[in-house]
mmCIF file of N, CA and C in Angstrom:
data_model
loop_
_atom_site.group_PDB
_atom_site.id
_atom_site.type_symbol
_atom_site.label_atom_id
_atom_site.label_comp_id
_atom_site.label_asym_id
_atom_site.label_seq_id
_atom_site.Cartn_x
_atom_site.Cartn_y
_atom_site.Cartn_z
ATOM 1 N N UNK A 1285 -11.301 27.629 -25.642
ATOM 2 C CA UNK A 1285 -11.897 27.322 -24.364
ATOM 3 C C UNK A 1285 -10.868 26.777 -23.383
ATOM 4 N N UNK A 1286 -9.701 27.317 -23.412
ATOM 5 C CA UNK A 1286 -8.702 26.812 -22.472
ATOM 6 C C UNK A 1286 -8.839 27.553 -21.151
ATOM 7 N N UNK A 1287 -8.924 26.784 -20.100
ATOM 8 C CA UNK A 1287 -9.019 27.344 -18.759
ATOM 9 C C UNK A 1287 -7.765 26.963 -17.994
ATOM 10 N N UNK A 1288 -7.254 27.905 -17.250
ATOM 11 C CA UNK A 1288 -6.061 27.641 -16.455
ATOM 12 C C UNK A 1288 -6.473 27.347 -15.022
ATOM 13 N N UNK A 1289 -5.684 26.524 -14.364
ATOM 14 C CA UNK A 1289 -5.944 26.202 -12.963
ATOM 15 C C UNK A 1289 -5.482 27.376 -12.122
ATOM 16 N N UNK A 1290 -6.389 27.917 -11.324
ATOM 17 C CA UNK A 1290 -6.036 29.063 -10.496
ATOM 18 C C UNK A 1290 -5.169 28.613 -9.324
ATOM 19 N N UNK A 1291 -4.519 29.583 -8.714
ATOM 20 C CA UNK A 1291 -3.668 29.282 -7.564
ATOM 21 C C UNK A 1291 -4.504 28.730 -6.411
ATOM 22 N N UNK A 1292 -5.716 29.267 -6.246
ATOM 23 C CA UNK A 1292 -6.606 28.804 -5.177
ATOM 24 C C UNK A 1292 -7.008 27.346 -5.393
ATOM 25 N N UNK A 1293 -7.296 26.972 -6.639
ATOM 26 C CA UNK A 1293 -7.657 25.588 -6.942
ATOM 27 C C UNK A 1293 -6.478 24.656 -6.703
ATOM 28 N N UNK A 1294 -5.278 25.114 -7.031
ATOM 29 C CA UNK A 1294 -4.084 24.294 -6.814
ATOM 30 C C UNK A 1294 -3.845 24.078 -5.321
ATOM 31 N N UNK A 1295 -4.050 25.122 -4.508
ATOM 32 C CA UNK A 1295 -3.877 24.984 -3.060
ATOM 33 C C UNK A 1295 -4.922 24.051 -2.464
ATOM 34 N N UNK A 1296 -6.151 24.136 -2.960
ATOM 35 C CA UNK A 1296 -7.211 23.245 -2.485
ATOM 36 C C UNK A 1296 -6.879 21.800 -2.831
ATOM 37 N N UNK A 1297 -6.407 21.569 -4.052
ATOM 38 C CA UNK A 1297 -6.024 20.215 -4.461
ATOM 39 C C UNK A 1297 -4.887 19.690 -3.598
ATOM 40 N N UNK A 1298 -3.954 20.569 -3.240
ATOM 41 C CA UNK A 1298 -2.832 20.165 -2.395
ATOM 42 C C UNK A 1298 -3.313 19.756 -1.006
ATOM 43 N N UNK A 1299 -4.225 20.542 -0.415
ATOM 44 C CA UNK A 1299 -4.746 20.213 0.911
ATOM 45 C C UNK A 1299 -5.528 18.907 0.891
ATOM 46 N N UNK A 1300 -6.317 18.699 -0.138
ATOM 47 C CA UNK A 1300 -7.117 17.477 -0.233
ATOM 48 C C UNK A 1300 -6.214 16.262 -0.406
ATOM 49 N N UNK A 1301 -5.177 16.387 -1.236
ATOM 50 C CA UNK A 1301 -4.289 15.242 -1.454
ATOM 51 C C UNK A 1301 -3.539 14.875 -0.178
ATOM 52 N N UNK A 1302 -3.178 15.857 0.626
ATOM 53 C CA UNK A 1302 -2.499 15.564 1.892
ATOM 54 C C UNK A 1302 -3.451 14.958 2.911
ATOM 55 N N UNK A 1303 -4.708 15.373 2.886
ATOM 56 C CA UNK A 1303 -5.689 14.862 3.827
ATOM 57 C C UNK A 1303 -5.971 13.385 3.586
ATOM 58 N N UNK A 1304 -6.021 12.975 2.340
ATOM 59 C CA UNK A 1304 -6.361 11.602 2.011
ATOM 60 C C UNK A 1304 -5.131 10.771 1.639
ATOM 61 N N UNK A 1305 -3.975 11.156 2.139
ATOM 62 C CA UNK A 1305 -2.756 10.385 1.907
ATOM 63 C C UNK A 1305 -2.870 9.075 2.681
ATOM 64 N N UNK A 1306 -2.790 7.960 1.988
ATOM 65 C CA UNK A 1306 -2.986 6.639 2.611
ATOM 66 C C UNK A 1306 -1.928 6.361 3.674
ATOM 67 N N UNK A 1307 -0.764 6.984 3.543
ATOM 68 C CA UNK A 1307 0.287 6.776 4.540
ATOM 69 C C UNK A 1307 -0.134 7.315 5.902
ATOM 70 N N UNK A 1308 -0.921 8.387 5.919
ATOM 71 C CA UNK A 1308 -1.408 8.944 7.182
ATOM 72 C C UNK A 1308 -2.368 7.977 7.857
ATOM 73 N N UNK A 1309 -3.277 7.423 7.088
ATOM 74 C CA UNK A 1309 -4.287 6.523 7.648
ATOM 75 C C UNK A 1309 -3.641 5.234 8.153
ATOM 76 N N UNK A 1310 -2.848 4.589 7.308
ATOM 77 C CA UNK A 1310 -2.234 3.313 7.682
ATOM 78 C C UNK A 1310 -1.206 3.516 8.797
ATOM 79 N N UNK A 1311 -0.355 4.517 8.654
ATOM 80 C CA UNK A 1311 0.652 4.781 9.680
ATOM 81 C C UNK A 1311 0.037 5.136 11.020
ATOM 82 N N UNK A 1312 -1.022 5.934 10.993
ATOM 83 C CA UNK A 1312 -1.702 6.298 12.236
ATOM 84 C C UNK A 1312 -2.332 5.099 12.924
ATOM 85 N N UNK A 1313 -3.007 4.255 12.138
ATOM 86 C CA UNK A 1313 -3.629 3.059 12.725
ATOM 87 C C UNK A 1313 -2.585 2.100 13.288
ATOM 88 N N UNK A 1314 -1.511 1.870 12.537
ATOM 89 C CA UNK A 1314 -0.461 0.973 13.033
ATOM 90 C C UNK A 1314 0.162 1.522 14.316
ATOM 91 N N UNK A 1315 0.393 2.824 14.364
ATOM 92 C CA UNK A 1315 0.992 3.422 15.561
ATOM 93 C C UNK A 1315 0.055 3.304 16.765
ATOM 94 N N UNK A 1316 -1.227 3.560 16.559
ATOM 95 C CA UNK A 1316 -2.187 3.474 17.670
ATOM 96 C C UNK A 1316 -2.285 2.040 18.178
ATOM 97 N N UNK A 1317 -2.451 1.082 17.254
ATOM 98 C CA UNK A 1317 -2.534 -0.321 17.680
ATOM 99 C C UNK A 1317 -1.218 -0.786 18.298
ATOM 100 N N UNK A 1318 -0.094 -0.268 17.810
ATOM 101 C CA UNK A 1318 1.195 -0.614 18.392
ATOM 102 C C UNK A 1318 1.306 -0.155 19.834
ATOM 103 N N UNK A 1319 0.864 1.070 20.105
ATOM 104 C CA UNK A 1319 0.894 1.589 21.478
ATOM 105 C C UNK A 1319 0.006 0.738 22.383
ATOM 106 N N UNK A 1320 -1.181 0.378 21.890
ATOM 107 C CA UNK A 1320 -2.095 -0.453 22.686
ATOM 108 C C UNK A 1320 -1.448 -1.795 23.017
ATOM 109 N N UNK A 1321 -0.808 -2.428 22.028
ATOM 110 C CA UNK A 1321 -0.184 -3.728 22.273
ATOM 111 C C UNK A 1321 1.031 -3.623 23.191
ATOM 112 N N UNK A 1322 1.795 -2.549 23.068
ATOM 113 C CA UNK A 1322 2.945 -2.365 23.968
ATOM 114 C C UNK A 1322 2.454 -2.233 25.407
ATOM 115 N N UNK A 1323 1.422 -1.443 25.614
ATOM 116 C CA UNK A 1323 0.868 -1.302 26.970
ATOM 117 C C UNK A 1323 0.344 -2.643 27.466
ATOM 118 N N UNK A 1324 -0.383 -3.355 26.618
ATOM 119 C CA UNK A 1324 -0.902 -4.675 27.003
ATOM 120 C C UNK A 1324 0.248 -5.638 27.279
ATOM 121 N N UNK A 1325 1.328 -5.536 26.517
ATOM 122 C CA UNK A 1325 2.481 -6.408 26.701
ATOM 123 C C UNK A 1325 3.145 -6.252 28.052
ATOM 124 N N UNK A 1326 3.088 -5.052 28.624
ATOM 125 C CA UNK A 1326 3.661 -4.836 29.954
ATOM 126 C C UNK A 1326 2.858 -5.530 31.049
ATOM 127 N N UNK A 1327 1.607 -5.821 30.767
ATOM 128 C CA UNK A 1327 0.733 -6.415 31.774
ATOM 129 C C UNK A 1327 0.340 -7.851 31.451
ATOM 130 N N UNK A 1328 1.098 -8.514 30.575
ATOM 131 C CA UNK A 1328 0.821 -9.925 30.263
ATOM 132 C C UNK A 1328 1.029 -10.789 31.503
ATOM 133 N N UNK A 1329 0.165 -11.758 31.664
ATOM 134 C CA UNK A 1329 0.301 -12.690 32.789
ATOM 135 C C UNK A 1329 1.289 -13.789 32.420
ATOM 136 N N UNK A 1330 1.754 -14.515 33.434
ATOM 137 C CA UNK A 1330 2.675 -15.627 33.184
ATOM 138 C C UNK A 1330 2.023 -16.686 32.304
ATOM 139 N N UNK A 1331 0.741 -16.882 32.472
ATOM 140 C CA UNK A 1331 0.030 -17.881 31.668
ATOM 141 C C UNK A 1331 0.030 -17.483 30.183
ATOM 142 N N UNK A 1332 -0.190 -16.205 29.887
ATOM 143 C CA UNK A 1332 -0.171 -15.740 28.500
ATOM 144 C C UNK A 1332 1.220 -15.877 27.896
ATOM 145 N N UNK A 1333 2.242 -15.614 28.693
ATOM 146 C CA UNK A 1333 3.620 -15.733 28.208
ATOM 147 C C UNK A 1333 3.967 -17.191 27.953
ATOM 148 N N UNK A 1334 3.547 -18.097 28.836
ATOM 149 C CA UNK A 1334 3.778 -19.531 28.618
ATOM 150 C C UNK A 1334 3.052 -20.007 27.364
ATOM 151 N N UNK A 1335 1.856 -19.533 27.173
ATOM 152 C CA UNK A 1335 1.059 -19.912 26.018
ATOM 153 C C UNK A 1335 1.758 -19.507 24.713
ATOM 154 N N UNK A 1336 2.563 -18.457 24.764
ATOM 155 C CA UNK A 1336 3.279 -17.954 23.595
ATOM 156 C C UNK A 1336 4.720 -18.432 23.563
ATOM 157 N N UNK A 1337 4.980 -19.597 24.117
ATOM 158 C CA UNK A 1337 6.316 -20.203 24.113
ATOM 159 C C UNK A 1337 7.353 -19.326 24.807
ATOM 160 N N UNK A 1338 6.941 -18.626 25.841
ATOM 161 C CA UNK A 1338 7.884 -17.840 26.626
ATOM 162 C C UNK A 1338 8.198 -16.468 26.063
ATOM 163 N N UNK A 1339 7.509 -16.059 25.030
ATOM 164 C CA UNK A 1339 7.761 -14.744 24.429
ATOM 165 C C UNK A 1339 6.680 -13.753 24.839
ATOM 166 N N UNK A 1340 7.065 -12.515 24.944
ATOM 167 C CA UNK A 1340 6.096 -11.434 25.168
ATOM 168 C C UNK A 1340 5.575 -11.004 23.792
ATOM 169 N N UNK A 1341 4.679 -11.796 23.217
ATOM 170 C CA UNK A 1341 4.223 -11.532 21.854
ATOM 171 C C UNK A 1341 3.530 -10.186 21.715
ATOM 172 N N UNK A 1342 2.708 -9.821 22.666
ATOM 173 C CA UNK A 1342 2.034 -8.524 22.575
ATOM 174 C C UNK A 1342 3.046 -7.384 22.566
ATOM 175 N N UNK A 1343 4.050 -7.494 23.401
ATOM 176 C CA UNK A 1343 5.064 -6.451 23.481
ATOM 177 C C UNK A 1343 5.851 -6.347 22.179
ATOM 178 N N UNK A 1344 6.360 -7.477 21.676
ATOM 179 C CA UNK A 1344 7.172 -7.454 20.462
ATOM 180 C C UNK A 1344 6.362 -7.085 19.222
ATOM 181 N N UNK A 1345 5.138 -7.581 19.141
ATOM 182 C CA UNK A 1345 4.288 -7.215 18.012
ATOM 183 C C UNK A 1345 3.943 -5.729 18.075
ATOM 184 N N UNK A 1346 3.663 -5.234 19.262
ATOM 185 C CA UNK A 1346 3.364 -3.813 19.431
ATOM 186 C C UNK A 1346 4.534 -2.930 19.055
ATOM 187 N N UNK A 1347 5.735 -3.335 19.452
ATOM 188 C CA UNK A 1347 6.929 -2.556 19.088
ATOM 189 C C UNK A 1347 7.100 -2.542 17.574
ATOM 190 N N UNK A 1348 6.921 -3.695 16.942
ATOM 191 C CA UNK A 1348 7.037 -3.764 15.481
ATOM 192 C C UNK A 1348 6.012 -2.882 14.782
ATOM 193 N N UNK A 1349 4.764 -2.950 15.236
ATOM 194 C CA UNK A 1349 3.718 -2.127 14.629
ATOM 195 C C UNK A 1349 3.980 -0.644 14.863
ATOM 196 N N UNK A 1350 4.459 -0.308 16.030
ATOM 197 C CA UNK A 1350 4.763 1.085 16.345
ATOM 198 C C UNK A 1350 5.890 1.614 15.458
ATOM 199 N N UNK A 1351 6.925 0.817 15.264
ATOM 200 C CA UNK A 1351 8.052 1.233 14.415
ATOM 201 C C UNK A 1351 7.593 1.438 12.973
ATOM 202 N N UNK A 1352 6.833 0.488 12.434
ATOM 203 C CA UNK A 1352 6.361 0.607 11.049
ATOM 204 C C UNK A 1352 5.408 1.800 10.912
ATOM 205 N N UNK A 1353 4.507 1.975 11.873
ATOM 206 C CA UNK A 1353 3.579 3.105 11.828
ATOM 207 C C UNK A 1353 4.301 4.442 11.878
ATOM 208 N N UNK A 1354 5.272 4.566 12.772
ATOM 209 C CA UNK A 1354 6.034 5.814 12.861
ATOM 210 C C UNK A 1354 6.881 6.041 11.617
ATOM 211 N N UNK A 1355 7.392 4.957 11.018
ATOM 212 C CA UNK A 1355 8.156 5.091 9.776
ATOM 213 C C UNK A 1355 7.264 5.614 8.650
ATOM 214 N N UNK A 1356 6.035 5.119 8.567
ATOM 215 C CA UNK A 1356 5.116 5.602 7.533
ATOM 216 C C UNK A 1356 4.753 7.068 7.761
ATOM 217 N N UNK A 1357 4.554 7.454 9.005
ATOM 218 C CA UNK A 1357 4.243 8.852 9.296
ATOM 219 C C UNK A 1357 5.442 9.754 8.993
ATOM 220 N N UNK A 1358 6.648 9.278 9.289
ATOM 221 C CA UNK A 1358 7.851 10.050 8.967
ATOM 222 C C UNK A 1358 8.025 10.165 7.459
ATOM 223 N N UNK A 1359 7.754 9.078 6.742
ATOM 224 C CA UNK A 1359 7.840 9.085 5.276
ATOM 225 C C UNK A 1359 6.860 10.116 4.708
ATOM 226 N N UNK A 1360 5.659 10.154 5.242
ATOM 227 C CA UNK A 1360 4.666 11.115 4.773
ATOM 228 C C UNK A 1360 5.134 12.544 5.041
ATOM 229 N N UNK A 1361 5.752 12.744 6.195
ATOM 230 C CA UNK A 1361 6.200 14.084 6.575
ATOM 231 C C UNK A 1361 7.406 14.531 5.736
ATOM 232 N N UNK A 1362 8.329 13.593 5.470
ATOM 233 C CA UNK A 1362 9.544 13.938 4.738
ATOM 234 C C UNK A 1362 9.327 14.021 3.230
ATOM 235 N N UNK A 1363 8.397 13.228 2.698
ATOM 236 C CA UNK A 1363 8.124 13.211 1.258
ATOM 237 C C UNK A 1363 6.630 13.429 1.015
ATOM 238 N N UNK A 1364 6.127 14.661 1.238
ATOM 239 C CA UNK A 1364 4.693 14.897 1.072
ATOM 240 C C UNK A 1364 4.273 14.771 -0.390
ATOM 241 N N UNK A 1365 2.997 14.479 -0.580
ATOM 242 C CA UNK A 1365 2.460 14.414 -1.928
ATOM 243 C C UNK A 1365 2.452 15.812 -2.522
ATOM 244 N N UNK A 1366 2.809 15.901 -3.775
ATOM 245 C CA UNK A 1366 2.787 17.182 -4.463
ATOM 246 C C UNK A 1366 1.596 17.205 -5.410
ATOM 247 N N UNK A 1367 0.884 18.325 -5.470
ATOM 248 C CA UNK A 1367 -0.230 18.388 -6.411
ATOM 249 C C UNK A 1367 0.297 18.360 -7.844
ATOM 250 N N UNK A 1368 -0.518 17.907 -8.788
ATOM 251 C CA UNK A 1368 -0.051 17.873 -10.170
ATOM 252 C C UNK A 1368 0.234 19.281 -10.679
ATOM 253 N N UNK A 1369 1.244 19.389 -11.515
ATOM 254 C CA UNK A 1369 1.595 20.677 -12.096
ATOM 255 C C UNK A 1369 0.560 21.026 -13.162
ATOM 256 N N UNK A 1370 0.355 22.309 -13.405
ATOM 257 C CA UNK A 1370 -0.668 22.696 -14.384
ATOM 258 C C UNK A 1370 -0.477 22.061 -15.760
ATOM 259 N N UNK A 1371 0.763 21.887 -16.197
ATOM 260 C CA UNK A 1371 0.972 21.281 -17.516
ATOM 261 C C UNK A 1371 0.671 19.784 -17.509
ATOM 262 N N UNK A 1372 0.614 19.150 -16.323
ATOM 263 C CA UNK A 1372 0.236 17.744 -16.235
ATOM 264 C C UNK A 1372 -1.272 17.566 -16.311
ATOM 265 N N UNK A 1373 -2.020 18.644 -16.131
ATOM 266 C CA UNK A 1373 -3.472 18.578 -16.194
ATOM 267 C C UNK A 1373 -3.988 18.612 -17.627
ATOM 268 N N UNK A 1374 -3.104 18.805 -18.581
ATOM 269 C CA UNK A 1374 -3.509 18.844 -19.981
ATOM 270 C C UNK A 1374 -3.627 17.420 -20.496
ATOM 271 N N UNK A 1375 -4.756 17.096 -21.105
ATOM 272 C CA UNK A 1375 -4.974 15.766 -21.672
ATOM 273 C C UNK A 1375 -4.838 15.835 -23.182
ATOM 274 N N UNK A 1376 -5.056 14.713 -23.841
ATOM 275 C CA UNK A 1376 -4.960 14.682 -25.299
ATOM 276 C C UNK A 1376 -6.019 15.567 -25.946
ATOM 277 N N UNK A 1377 -7.181 15.698 -25.308
ATOM 278 C CA UNK A 1377 -8.258 16.510 -25.858
ATOM 279 C C UNK A 1377 -8.038 17.992 -25.594
ATOM 280 N N UNK A 1378 -7.092 18.320 -24.756
ATOM 281 C CA UNK A 1378 -6.852 19.705 -24.388
ATOM 282 C C UNK A 1378 -6.855 19.830 -22.880
ATOM 283 N N UNK A 1379 -6.845 21.069 -22.376
ATOM 284 C CA UNK A 1379 -6.847 21.251 -20.923
ATOM 285 C C UNK A 1379 -8.132 20.725 -20.301
ATOM 286 N N UNK A 1380 -8.005 20.230 -19.083
ATOM 287 C CA UNK A 1380 -9.189 19.776 -18.353
ATOM 288 C C UNK A 1380 -10.045 20.981 -17.998
ATOM 289 N N UNK A 1381 -11.337 20.785 -18.035
ATOM 290 C CA UNK A 1381 -12.232 21.869 -17.660
ATOM 291 C C UNK A 1381 -12.450 21.834 -16.156
ATOM 292 N N UNK A 1382 -12.646 22.994 -15.603
ATOM 293 C CA UNK A 1382 -12.889 23.086 -14.172
ATOM 294 C C UNK A 1382 -14.285 22.582 -13.858
ATOM 295 N N UNK A 1383 -14.399 21.742 -12.826
ATOM 296 C CA UNK A 1383 -15.709 21.223 -12.431
ATOM 297 C C UNK A 1383 -16.490 22.253 -11.623
ATOM 298 N N UNK A 1384 -15.798 23.240 -11.102
ATOM 299 C CA UNK A 1384 -16.462 24.236 -10.270
ATOM 300 C C UNK A 1384 -17.320 25.185 -11.100
ATOM 301 N N UNK A 1385 -17.002 25.360 -12.365
ATOM 302 C CA UNK A 1385 -17.771 26.309 -13.177
ATOM 303 C C UNK A 1385 -18.928 25.669 -13.887
#
């Protein structure tokens, strides 16, 4: 009863693993919030800057978040997740059975 993983199933697994890559979610959120804070940082009032000990905290925090978010997105792009190889799908009991059948 050994079943082999078809090429179509392997491609589907690859697409699903890339879709739910945590680096995409975290990197995207950090980048979006970073852009928002950078924009807000350009429009900080003197009172807000004084309150933050003379620093443009929104601007600097936004730049930091943007850099980390873009780094995570670049990492995801340069080192994508690879689907498991067919021989890695074999367990101690034998090959995994397909859930689709």
